Coordinates of C-alpha atoms in Angstrom, one line a residue:
X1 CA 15.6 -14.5 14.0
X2 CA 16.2 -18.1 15.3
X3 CA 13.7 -17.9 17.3
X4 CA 11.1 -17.7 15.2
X5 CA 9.6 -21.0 15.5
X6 CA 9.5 -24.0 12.5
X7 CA 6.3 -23.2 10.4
X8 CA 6.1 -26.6 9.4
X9 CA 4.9 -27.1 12.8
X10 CA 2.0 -25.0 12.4
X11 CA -1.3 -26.9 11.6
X12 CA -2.6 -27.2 8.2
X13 CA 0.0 -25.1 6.8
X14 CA 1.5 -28.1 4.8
X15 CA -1.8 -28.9 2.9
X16 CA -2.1 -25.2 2.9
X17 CA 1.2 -24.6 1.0
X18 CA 0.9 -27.4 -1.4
X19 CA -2.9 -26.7 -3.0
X20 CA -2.0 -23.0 -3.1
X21 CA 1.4 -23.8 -5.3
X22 CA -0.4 -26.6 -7.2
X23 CA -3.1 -24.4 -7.9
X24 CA -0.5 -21.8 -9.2
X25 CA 0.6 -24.1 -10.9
X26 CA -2.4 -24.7 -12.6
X27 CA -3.6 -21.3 -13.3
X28 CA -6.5 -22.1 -11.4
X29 CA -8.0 -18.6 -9.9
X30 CA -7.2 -17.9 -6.0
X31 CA -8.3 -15.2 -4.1
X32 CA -7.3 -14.1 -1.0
X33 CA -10.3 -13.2 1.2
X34 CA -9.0 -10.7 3.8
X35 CA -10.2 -8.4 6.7
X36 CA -10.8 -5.0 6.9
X37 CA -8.4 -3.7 9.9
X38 CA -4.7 -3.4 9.7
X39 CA -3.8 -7.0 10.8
X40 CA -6.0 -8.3 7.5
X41 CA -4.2 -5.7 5.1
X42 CA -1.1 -6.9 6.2
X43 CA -1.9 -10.2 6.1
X44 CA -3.8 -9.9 2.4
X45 CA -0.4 -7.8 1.4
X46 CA 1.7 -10.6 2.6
X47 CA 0.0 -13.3 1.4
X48 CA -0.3 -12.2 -2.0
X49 CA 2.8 -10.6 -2.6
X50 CA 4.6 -14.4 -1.9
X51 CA 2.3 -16.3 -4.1
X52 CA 3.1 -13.1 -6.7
X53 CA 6.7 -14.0 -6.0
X54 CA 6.7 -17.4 -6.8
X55 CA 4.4 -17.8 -9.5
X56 CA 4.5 -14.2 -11.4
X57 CA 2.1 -16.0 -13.8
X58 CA -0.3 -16.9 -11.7
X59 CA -4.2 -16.0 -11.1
X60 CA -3.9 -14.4 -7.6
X61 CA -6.7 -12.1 -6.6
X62 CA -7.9 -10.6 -3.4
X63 CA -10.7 -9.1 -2.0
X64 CA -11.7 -7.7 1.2
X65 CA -15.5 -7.0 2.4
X66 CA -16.9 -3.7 3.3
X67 CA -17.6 -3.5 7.1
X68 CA -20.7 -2.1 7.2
X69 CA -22.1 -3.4 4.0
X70 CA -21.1 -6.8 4.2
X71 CA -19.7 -7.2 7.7
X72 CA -17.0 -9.0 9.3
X73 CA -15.4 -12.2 8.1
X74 CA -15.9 -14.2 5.1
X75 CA -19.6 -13.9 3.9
X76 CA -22.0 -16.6 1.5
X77 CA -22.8 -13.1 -0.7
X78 CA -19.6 -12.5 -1.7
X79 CA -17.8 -16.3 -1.7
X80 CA -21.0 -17.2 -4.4
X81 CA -19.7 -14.4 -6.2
X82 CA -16.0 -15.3 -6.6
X83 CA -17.0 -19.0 -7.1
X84 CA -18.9 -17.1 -10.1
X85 CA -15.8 -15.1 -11.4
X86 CA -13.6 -18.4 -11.3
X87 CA -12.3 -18.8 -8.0
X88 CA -10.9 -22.5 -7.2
X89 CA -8.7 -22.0 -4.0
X90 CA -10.3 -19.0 -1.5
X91 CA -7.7 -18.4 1.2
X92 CA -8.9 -16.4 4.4
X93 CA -6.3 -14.2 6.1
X94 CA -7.2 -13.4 9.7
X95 CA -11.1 -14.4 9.2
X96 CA -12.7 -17.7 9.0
X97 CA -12.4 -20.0 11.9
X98 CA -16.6 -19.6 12.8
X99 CA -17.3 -19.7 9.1
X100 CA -18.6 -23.2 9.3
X101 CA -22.0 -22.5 6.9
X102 CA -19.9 -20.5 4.3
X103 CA -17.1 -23.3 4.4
X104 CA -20.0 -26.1 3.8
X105 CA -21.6 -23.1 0.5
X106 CA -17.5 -23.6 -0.6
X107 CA -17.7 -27.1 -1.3
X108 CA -21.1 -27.1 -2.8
X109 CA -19.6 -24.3 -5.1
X110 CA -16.3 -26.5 -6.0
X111 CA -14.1 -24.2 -4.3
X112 CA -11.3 -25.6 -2.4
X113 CA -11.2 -22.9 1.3
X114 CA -8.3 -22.6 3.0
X115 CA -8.8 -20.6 6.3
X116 CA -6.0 -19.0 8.1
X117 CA -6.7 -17.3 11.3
X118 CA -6.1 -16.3 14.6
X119 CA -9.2 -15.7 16.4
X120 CA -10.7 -18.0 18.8
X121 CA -13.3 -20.6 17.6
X122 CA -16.7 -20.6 18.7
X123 CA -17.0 -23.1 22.0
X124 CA -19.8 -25.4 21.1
X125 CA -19.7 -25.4 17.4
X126 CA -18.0 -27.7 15.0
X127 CA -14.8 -26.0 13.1
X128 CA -15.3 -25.1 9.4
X129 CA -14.7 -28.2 6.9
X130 CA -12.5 -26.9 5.0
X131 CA -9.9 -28.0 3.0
X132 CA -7.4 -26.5 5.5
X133 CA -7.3 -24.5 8.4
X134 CA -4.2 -23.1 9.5
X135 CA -4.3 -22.1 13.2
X136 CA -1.9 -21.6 15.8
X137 CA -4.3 -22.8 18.7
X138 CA -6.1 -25.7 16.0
X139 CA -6.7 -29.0 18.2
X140 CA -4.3 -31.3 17.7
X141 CA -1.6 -29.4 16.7
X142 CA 1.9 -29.1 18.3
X143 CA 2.7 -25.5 17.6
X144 CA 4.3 -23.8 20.6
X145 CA 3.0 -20.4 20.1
X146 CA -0.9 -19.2 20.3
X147 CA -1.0 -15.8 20.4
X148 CA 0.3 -15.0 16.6
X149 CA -2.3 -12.2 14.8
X150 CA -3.3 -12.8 11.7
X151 CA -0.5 -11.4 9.9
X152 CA 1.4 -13.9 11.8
X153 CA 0.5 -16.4 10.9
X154 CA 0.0 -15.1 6.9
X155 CA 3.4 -14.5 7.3
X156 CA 4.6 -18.2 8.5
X157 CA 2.0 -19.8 5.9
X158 CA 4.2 -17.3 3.4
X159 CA 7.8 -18.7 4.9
X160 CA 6.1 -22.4 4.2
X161 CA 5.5 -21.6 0.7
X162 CA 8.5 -20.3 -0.3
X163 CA 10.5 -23.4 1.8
X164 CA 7.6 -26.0 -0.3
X165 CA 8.7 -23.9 -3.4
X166 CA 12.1 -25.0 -2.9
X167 CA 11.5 -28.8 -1.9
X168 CA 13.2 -28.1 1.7
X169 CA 13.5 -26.4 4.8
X170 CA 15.8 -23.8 3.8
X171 CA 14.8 -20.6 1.3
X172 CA 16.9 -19.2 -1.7
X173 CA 19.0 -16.5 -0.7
X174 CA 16.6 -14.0 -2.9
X175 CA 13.3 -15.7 -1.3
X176 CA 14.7 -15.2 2.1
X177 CA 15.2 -11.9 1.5
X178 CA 11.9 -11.3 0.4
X179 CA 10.8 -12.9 3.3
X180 CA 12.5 -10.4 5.1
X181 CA 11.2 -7.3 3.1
X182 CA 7.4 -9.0 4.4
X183 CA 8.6 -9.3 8.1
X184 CA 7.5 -5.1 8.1
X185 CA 4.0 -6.1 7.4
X186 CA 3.7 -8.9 9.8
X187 CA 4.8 -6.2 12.3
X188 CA 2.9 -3.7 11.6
X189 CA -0.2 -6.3 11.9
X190 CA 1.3 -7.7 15.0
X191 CA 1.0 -4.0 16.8
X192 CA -1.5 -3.4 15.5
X193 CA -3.4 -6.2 16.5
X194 CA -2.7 -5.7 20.4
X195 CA -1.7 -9.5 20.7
X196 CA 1.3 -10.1 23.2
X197 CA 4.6 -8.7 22.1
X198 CA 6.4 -12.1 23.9
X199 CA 7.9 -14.9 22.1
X200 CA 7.9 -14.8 18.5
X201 CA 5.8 -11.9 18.4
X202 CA 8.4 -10.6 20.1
X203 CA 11.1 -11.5 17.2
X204 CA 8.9 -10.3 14.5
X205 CA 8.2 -6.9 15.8
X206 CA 12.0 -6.7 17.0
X207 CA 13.4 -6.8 13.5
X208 CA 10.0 -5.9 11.3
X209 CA 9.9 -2.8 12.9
X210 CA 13.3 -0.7 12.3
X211 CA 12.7 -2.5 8.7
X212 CA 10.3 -0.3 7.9
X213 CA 12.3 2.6 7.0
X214 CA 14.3 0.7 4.7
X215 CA 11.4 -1.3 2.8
X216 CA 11.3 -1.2 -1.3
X217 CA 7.8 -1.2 -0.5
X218 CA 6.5 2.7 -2.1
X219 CA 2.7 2.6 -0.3
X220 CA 5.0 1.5 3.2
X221 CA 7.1 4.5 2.8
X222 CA 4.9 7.1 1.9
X223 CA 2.3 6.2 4.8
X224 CA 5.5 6.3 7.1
X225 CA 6.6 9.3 5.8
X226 CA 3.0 10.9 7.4
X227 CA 3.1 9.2 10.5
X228 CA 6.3 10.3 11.4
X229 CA 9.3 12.7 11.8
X230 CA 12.1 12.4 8.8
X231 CA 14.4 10.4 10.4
X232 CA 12.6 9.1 13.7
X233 CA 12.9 5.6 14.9
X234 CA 10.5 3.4 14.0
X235 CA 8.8 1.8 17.2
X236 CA 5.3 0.0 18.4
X237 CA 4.3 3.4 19.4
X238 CA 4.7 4.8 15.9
X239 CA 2.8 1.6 14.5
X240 CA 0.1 2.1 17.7
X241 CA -0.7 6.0 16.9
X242 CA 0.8 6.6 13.6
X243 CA 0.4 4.0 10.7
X244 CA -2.1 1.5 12.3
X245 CA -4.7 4.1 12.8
X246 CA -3.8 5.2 9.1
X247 CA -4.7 1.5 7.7
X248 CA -7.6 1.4 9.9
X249 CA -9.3 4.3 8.9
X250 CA -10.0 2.5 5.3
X251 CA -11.9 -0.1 6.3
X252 CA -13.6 2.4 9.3
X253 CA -15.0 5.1 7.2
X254 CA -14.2 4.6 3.5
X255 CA -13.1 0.9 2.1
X256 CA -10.0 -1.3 3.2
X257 CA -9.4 -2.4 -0.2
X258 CA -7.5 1.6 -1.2
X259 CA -5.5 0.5 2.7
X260 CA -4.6 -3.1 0.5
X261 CA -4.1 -1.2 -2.7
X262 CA -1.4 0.9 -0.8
X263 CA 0.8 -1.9 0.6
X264 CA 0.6 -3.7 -3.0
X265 CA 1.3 -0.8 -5.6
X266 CA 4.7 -0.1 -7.1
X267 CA 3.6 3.0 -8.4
X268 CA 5.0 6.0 -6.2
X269 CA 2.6 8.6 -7.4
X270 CA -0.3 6.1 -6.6
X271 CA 0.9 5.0 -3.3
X272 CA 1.2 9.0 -1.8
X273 CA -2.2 10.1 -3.3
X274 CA -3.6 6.9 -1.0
X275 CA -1.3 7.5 1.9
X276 CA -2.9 11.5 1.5
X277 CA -6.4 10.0 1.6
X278 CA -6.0 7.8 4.4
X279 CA -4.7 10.1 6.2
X280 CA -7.4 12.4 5.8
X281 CA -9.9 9.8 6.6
X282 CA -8.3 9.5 10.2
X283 CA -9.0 13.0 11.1
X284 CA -12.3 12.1 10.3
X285 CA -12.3 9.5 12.4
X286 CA -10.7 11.0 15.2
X287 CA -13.9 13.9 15.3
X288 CA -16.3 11.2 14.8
X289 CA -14.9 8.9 17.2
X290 CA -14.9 11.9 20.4
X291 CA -18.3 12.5 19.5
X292 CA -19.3 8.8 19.9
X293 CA -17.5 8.9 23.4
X294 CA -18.9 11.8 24.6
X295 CA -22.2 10.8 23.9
X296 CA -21.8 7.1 25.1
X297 CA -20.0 8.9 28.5
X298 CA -23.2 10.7 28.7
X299 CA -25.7 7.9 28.4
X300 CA -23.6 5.5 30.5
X301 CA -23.2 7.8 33.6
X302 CA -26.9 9.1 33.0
X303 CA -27.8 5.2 33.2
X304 CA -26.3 4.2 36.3
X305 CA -24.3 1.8 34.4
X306 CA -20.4 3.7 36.0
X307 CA -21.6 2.9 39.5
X308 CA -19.8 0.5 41.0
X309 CA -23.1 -2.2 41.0
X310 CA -23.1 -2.3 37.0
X311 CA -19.8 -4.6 35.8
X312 CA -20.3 -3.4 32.1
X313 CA -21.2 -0.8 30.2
X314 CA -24.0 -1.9 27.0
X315 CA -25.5 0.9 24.9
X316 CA -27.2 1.3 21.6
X317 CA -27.5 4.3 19.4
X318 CA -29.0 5.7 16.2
X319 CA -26.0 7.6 14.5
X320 CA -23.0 6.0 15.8
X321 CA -20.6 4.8 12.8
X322 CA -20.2 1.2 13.0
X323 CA -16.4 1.6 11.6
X324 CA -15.7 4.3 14.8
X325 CA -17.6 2.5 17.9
X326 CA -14.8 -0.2 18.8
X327 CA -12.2 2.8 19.6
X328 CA -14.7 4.6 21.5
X329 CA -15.3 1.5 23.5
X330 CA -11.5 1.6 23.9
X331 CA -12.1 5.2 25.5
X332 CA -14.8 4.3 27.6
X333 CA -13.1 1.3 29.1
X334 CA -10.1 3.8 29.8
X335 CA -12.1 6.2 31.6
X336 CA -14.6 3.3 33.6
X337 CA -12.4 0.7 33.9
X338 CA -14.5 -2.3 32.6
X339 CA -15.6 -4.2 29.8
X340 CA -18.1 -2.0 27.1
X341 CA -19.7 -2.6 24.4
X342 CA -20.9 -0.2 21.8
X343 CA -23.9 -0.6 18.9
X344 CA -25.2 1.4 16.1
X345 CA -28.8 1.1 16.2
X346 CA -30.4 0.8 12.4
X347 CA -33.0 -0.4 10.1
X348 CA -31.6 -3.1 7.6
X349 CA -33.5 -5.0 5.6
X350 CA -36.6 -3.8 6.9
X351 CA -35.6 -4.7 10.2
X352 CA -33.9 -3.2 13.9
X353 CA -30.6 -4.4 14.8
X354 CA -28.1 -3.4 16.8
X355 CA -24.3 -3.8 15.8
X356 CA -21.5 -3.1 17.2
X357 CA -18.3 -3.9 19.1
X358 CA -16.8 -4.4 22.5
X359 CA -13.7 -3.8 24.5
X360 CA -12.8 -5.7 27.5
X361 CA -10.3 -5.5 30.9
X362 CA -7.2 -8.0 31.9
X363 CA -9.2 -10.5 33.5
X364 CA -12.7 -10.6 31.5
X365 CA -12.8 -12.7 28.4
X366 CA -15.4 -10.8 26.2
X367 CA -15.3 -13.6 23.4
X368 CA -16.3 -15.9 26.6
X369 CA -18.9 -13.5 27.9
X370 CA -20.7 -12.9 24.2
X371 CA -20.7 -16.9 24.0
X372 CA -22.6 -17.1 27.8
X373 CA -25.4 -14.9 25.7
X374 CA -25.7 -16.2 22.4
X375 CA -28.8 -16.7 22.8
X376 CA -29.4 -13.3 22.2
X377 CA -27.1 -12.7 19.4
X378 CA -27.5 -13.2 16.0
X379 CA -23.7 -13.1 15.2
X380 CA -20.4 -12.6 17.2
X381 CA -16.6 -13.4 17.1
X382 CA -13.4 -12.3 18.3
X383 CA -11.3 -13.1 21.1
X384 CA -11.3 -12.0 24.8
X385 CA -10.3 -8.5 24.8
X386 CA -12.4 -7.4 21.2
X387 CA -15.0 -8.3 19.7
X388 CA -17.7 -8.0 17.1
X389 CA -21.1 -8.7 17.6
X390 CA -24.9 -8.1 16.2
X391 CA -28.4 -8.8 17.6
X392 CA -32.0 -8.0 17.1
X393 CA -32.7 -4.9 18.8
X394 CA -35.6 -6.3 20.6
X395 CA -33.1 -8.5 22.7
X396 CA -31.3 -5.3 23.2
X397 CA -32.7 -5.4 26.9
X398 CA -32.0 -9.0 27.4
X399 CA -28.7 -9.1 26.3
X400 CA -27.7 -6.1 28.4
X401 CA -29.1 -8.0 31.3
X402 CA -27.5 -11.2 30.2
X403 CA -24.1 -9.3 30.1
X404 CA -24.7 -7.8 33.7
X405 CA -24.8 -10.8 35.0
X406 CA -22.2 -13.1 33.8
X407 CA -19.8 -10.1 34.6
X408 CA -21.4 -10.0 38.2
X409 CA -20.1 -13.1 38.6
X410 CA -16.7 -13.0 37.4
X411 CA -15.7 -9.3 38.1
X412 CA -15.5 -8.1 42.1
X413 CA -15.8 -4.6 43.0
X414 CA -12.3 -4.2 43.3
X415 CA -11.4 -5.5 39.0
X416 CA -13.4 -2.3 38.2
X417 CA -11.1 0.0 40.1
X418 CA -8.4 1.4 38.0
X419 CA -4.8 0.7 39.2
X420 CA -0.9 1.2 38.1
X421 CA 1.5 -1.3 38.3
X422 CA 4.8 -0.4 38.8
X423 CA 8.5 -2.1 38.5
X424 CA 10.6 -0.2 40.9
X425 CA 11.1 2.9 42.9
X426 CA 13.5 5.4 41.6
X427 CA 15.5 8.6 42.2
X428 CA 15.6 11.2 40.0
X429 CA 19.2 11.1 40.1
X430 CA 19.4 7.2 39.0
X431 CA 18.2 8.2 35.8
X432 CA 21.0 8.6 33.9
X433 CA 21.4 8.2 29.5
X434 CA 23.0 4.7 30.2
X435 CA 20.1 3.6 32.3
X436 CA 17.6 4.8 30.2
X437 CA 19.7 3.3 26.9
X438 CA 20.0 -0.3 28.9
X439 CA 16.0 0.0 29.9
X440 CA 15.3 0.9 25.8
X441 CA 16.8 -2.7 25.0
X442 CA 13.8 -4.2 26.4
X443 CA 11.6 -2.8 23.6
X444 CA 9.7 -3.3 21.9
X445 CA 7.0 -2.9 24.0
X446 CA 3.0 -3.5 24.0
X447 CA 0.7 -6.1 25.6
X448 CA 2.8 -8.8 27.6
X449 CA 6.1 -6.6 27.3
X450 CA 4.8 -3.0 28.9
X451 CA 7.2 -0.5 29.2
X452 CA 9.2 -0.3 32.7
X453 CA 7.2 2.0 35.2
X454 CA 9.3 3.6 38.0
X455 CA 8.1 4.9 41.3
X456 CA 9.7 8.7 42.1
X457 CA 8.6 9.6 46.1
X458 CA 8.6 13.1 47.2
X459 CA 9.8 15.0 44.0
X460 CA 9.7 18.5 44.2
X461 CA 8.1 20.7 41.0
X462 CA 10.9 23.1 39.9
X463 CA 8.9 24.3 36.9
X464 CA 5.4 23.3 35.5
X465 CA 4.5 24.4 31.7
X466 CA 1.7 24.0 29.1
X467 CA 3.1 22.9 25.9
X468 CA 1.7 21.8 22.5
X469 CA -0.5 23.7 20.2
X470 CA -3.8 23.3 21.8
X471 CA -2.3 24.0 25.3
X472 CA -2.9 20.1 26.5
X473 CA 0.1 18.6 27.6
X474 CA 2.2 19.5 30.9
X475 CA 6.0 19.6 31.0
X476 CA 7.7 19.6 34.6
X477 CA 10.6 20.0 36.1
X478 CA 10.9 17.8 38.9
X479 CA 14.0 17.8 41.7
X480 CA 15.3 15.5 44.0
X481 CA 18.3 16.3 46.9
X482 CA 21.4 14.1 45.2
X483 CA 24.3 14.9 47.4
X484 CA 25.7 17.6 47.8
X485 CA 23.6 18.9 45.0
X486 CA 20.1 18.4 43.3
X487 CA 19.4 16.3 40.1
X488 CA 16.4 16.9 38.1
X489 CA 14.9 15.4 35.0
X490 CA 11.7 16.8 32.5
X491 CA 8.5 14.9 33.3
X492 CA 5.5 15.3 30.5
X493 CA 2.1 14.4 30.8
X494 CA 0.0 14.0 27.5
X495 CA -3.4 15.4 27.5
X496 CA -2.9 16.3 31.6
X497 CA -4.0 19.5 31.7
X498 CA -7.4 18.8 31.6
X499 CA -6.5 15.6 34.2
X500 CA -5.0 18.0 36.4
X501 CA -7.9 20.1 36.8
X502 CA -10.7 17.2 37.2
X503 CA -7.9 15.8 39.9
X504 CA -8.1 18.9 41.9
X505 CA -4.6 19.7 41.1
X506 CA -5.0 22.7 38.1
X507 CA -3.2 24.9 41.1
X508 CA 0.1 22.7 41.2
X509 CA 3.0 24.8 40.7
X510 CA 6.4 25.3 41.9
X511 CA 7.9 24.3 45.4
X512 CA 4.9 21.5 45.7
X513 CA 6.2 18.1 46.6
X514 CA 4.7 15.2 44.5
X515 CA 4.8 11.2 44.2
X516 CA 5.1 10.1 40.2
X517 CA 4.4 6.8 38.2
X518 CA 6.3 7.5 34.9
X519 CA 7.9 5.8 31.7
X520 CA 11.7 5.9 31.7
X521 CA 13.0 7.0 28.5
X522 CA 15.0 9.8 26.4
X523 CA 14.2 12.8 24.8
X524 CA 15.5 13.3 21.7
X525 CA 16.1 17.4 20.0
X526 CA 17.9 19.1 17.8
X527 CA 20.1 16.5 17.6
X528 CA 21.0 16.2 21.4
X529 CA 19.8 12.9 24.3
X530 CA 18.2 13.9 28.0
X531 CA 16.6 11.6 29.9
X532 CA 12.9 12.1 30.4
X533 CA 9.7 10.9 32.0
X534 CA 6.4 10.1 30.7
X535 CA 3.6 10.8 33.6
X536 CA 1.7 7.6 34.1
X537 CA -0.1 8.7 37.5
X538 CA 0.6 11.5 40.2
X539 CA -0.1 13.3 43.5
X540 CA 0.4 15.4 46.0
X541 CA 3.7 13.6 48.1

């Protein structure tokens, strides 16, 4: 935990910290202006739940917008409407840094912004004048980490606030451990958020994570109770595919605020009746997204934009859920291997736009690419591997064009060909429970820190089986000569029957020889350890 660094060196955060606890101090009205995905819920629940701390008496607030009514980041609707309910001090969590018109409506309202964020700011335009703005990346500043999430840096702006509150550097015993009972929800964002688990993202995930299972917090343990097995270890992958989807699917199809109210309540009975309802809202979003991807598949392949002369894929579309189309862009860039970008096409306000969001590749900065076209945008932000973005739908063609061209010129054939890197080659018999335990120590893993991939040559298939409920997933049985004898290990491959069969290999079977990628790691059952592989890539040997 010592290597989290100083948040005093972060910039703005003093000026931050001190009008927040003089405005507490004050009664004067704050609200915490948050986003809708799981990094701003965190960052909303962390933020809030400090100043809470601190001042119980205080006149905290938050709010979060509606994506699809009001759209991403902080908007002049809704800031004219909390200078109008009393609002002195607006603080942004993970939104804010291109809100230079709405920061200028702030002052000419009386109300004192404070924007912390993550996100990068727009190139040519003049950063928000606000009172403060607390960035990791600000100019100027000294801070030797840039890749925090939003819940990052809520979470450091949190630590300043309580080391302010006590006039030093170092917290109360009982503030430091409510620091630590927050750490969860920085996590949680920090996964969630796909930023680099290095450095002090590293740290924060490292001990937020296991954490989790032992938080006071009843909305935490009742949507971790859904998302996992009793008892389980709590790990990126159970943020990536179990709660983070969860906290998303709020602000996707229903409204983040119930995803907020869940990390704030104390009531138990509250926080598993929203837990329920979030998780019912992700099934929905699960059908909804496949049907967005199937269809975008469709039109992409039908458009000539998969060949290898289009660099990325554009498309537009009556029907397609705003809150949905950034994971099907996720699925599309798995499947074609470069940067999309999807868009509901509808009538608002009596006119035809197009909104929507992308998803880029290692090696294309979207946030870059939207800027090289803003000409044809009528709003966009992010950073470079998601955005957000909107546009008239008669520059629907131009943009498109616009985008084919800038990623003509910085992606080669070659950046759209889809390829697996791995660490070393392997034997079967080299993977051993105290290999696989030593490997574990490197987690947790994600963006920057990927999980060790091994190399197994010329493997032979023992046993091949469908598993799971919907027959979808492969185990195997592979082999390898190991002396005098023969070691083997269980390979599974999630979702590969259906890769098997548009590979050519639905006729694999026992006695076949085979080359592997795979993901080192132990099976856990019934209370006994085996090593096992997860299939990342195979082939006939």
């Amino acid at each position: 935990m010592r290597d989290l660094h100083d948040p005093g060196l972060l910039p703005g955060v003093d000026a931050a910290a001190t009008r927040l606890l003089e405005a507490a101090d004050r009664a004067e009205p704050i609200v915490i202006y948050g986003d809708y995905d799981a990094d701003g819920v965190t960052s909303t629940a962390i933020l809030y739940r400090t100043l809470s701390a601190l001042r119980p008496d205080a006149d905290v607030r938050w709010y979060v917008p509606h994506r699809i009514d009001e759209g991403y980041g902080l908007n002049a609707a809704a800031l004219e409407r909390l200078a109008g309910e009393g609002a002195r001090v607006v603080v942004t969590v993970d939104c804010g840094i291109t809100a230079a018109p709405e920061a200028a409506l702030a002052r000419r309202l009386g109300v004192d912004l404070i924007i912390t964020d993550h996100h990068n700011a727009a190139a040519d335009a003049p950063l928000p004048d606000a009172f403060a703005i607390v960035h990791p990346t600000a100019a100027g500043g000294a801070y030797p980490f840039g890749e925090l999430c939003g819940a990052g840096v809520a979470f450091k702006l949190a630590w300043r606030l309580v080391t302010t509150h006590c006039n030093g550097d170092r917290a109360t015993p009982e503030l430091r451990a409510l620091l630590l009972e927050l750490l969860p929800l920085a996590a949680i964002g920090t996964v969630a958020d796909v930023v680099p688990l290095v450095d002090e993202n590293r740290v924060i995930t490292r001990f937020g994570l296991p954490a989790c299972s032992r938080s006071s917090f009843p909305g935490l343990r009742a949507i971790l109770d859904r998302s996992t097995r009793p008892g389980a270890r709590v790990d990126a992958q159970t943020v990536g595919f179990g709660i983070g989807p969860r906290l998303n699917a709020a602000g996707r199809l229903g409204h983040a605020r119930d995803a907020v109210e869940l990390l704030l309540t104390d009531d138990e009975e509250r926080a598993e009746e929203i837990a329920a309802s979030l998780c019912s809202l992700n099934e929905k979003r699960k059908r909804t997204e496949r049907h967005i991807a199937e269809q975008a598949s469709e039109l992409a392949e039908r458009s000539g934009m998969t060949t290898p002369d289009s660099r990325v894929i554009v498309l537009a579309n009556e029907g397609w859920h705003a809150g949905v189309i950034g994971i099907a862009c996720s699925r599309l860039v798995e499947r074609y291997h470069r940067p999309v970008v999807l868009m509901e096409r509808r009538v608002e306000a009596g006119r035809e736009i197009c909104a929507g969001s992308g998803r880029s590749i290692d090696g294309f900065n979207l946030h870059a690419a939207l800027s090289s076209c803003a000409d044809h945008l009528e709003t966009f932000g992010g950073h470079d591997m998601a955005a957000g973005l909107s546009l008239a739908a008669s520059s629907l063609d131009a943009f498109r064009e616009a985008m084919q061209q800038h990623a003509a010129q910085k992606l080669a054939t070659d950046d759209l060909r889809p390829t697996h890197r791995y660490d070393a080659r392997a034997h079967v018999g080299e993977l051993e429970l105290a290999a696989l335990r030593a490997l574990a120590g490197l987690a947790p893993f994600g963006r920057g820190n990927p999980e060790p991939c091994l190399r197994i040559d010329r493997a032979r298939v023992a046993d091949l089986r469908v598993m799971g409920s919907g027959g979808k997933h492969v185990a195997i049985t592979l082999e390898q000569q190991a002396g005098r004898g023969r070691a083997a290990v269980r390979a599974v491959g999630w979702n590969w029957v259906e890769r098997l069969r548009d590979r050519g290999l639905a006729a694999l079977g026992r006695g076949d020889s085979v080359d592997l990628l795979g993901r080192p790691g132990i099976n856990e059952f019934n209370g006994s350890s085996s090593p096992q592989i997860e299939l990342v890539d195979l082939r006939p040997a």
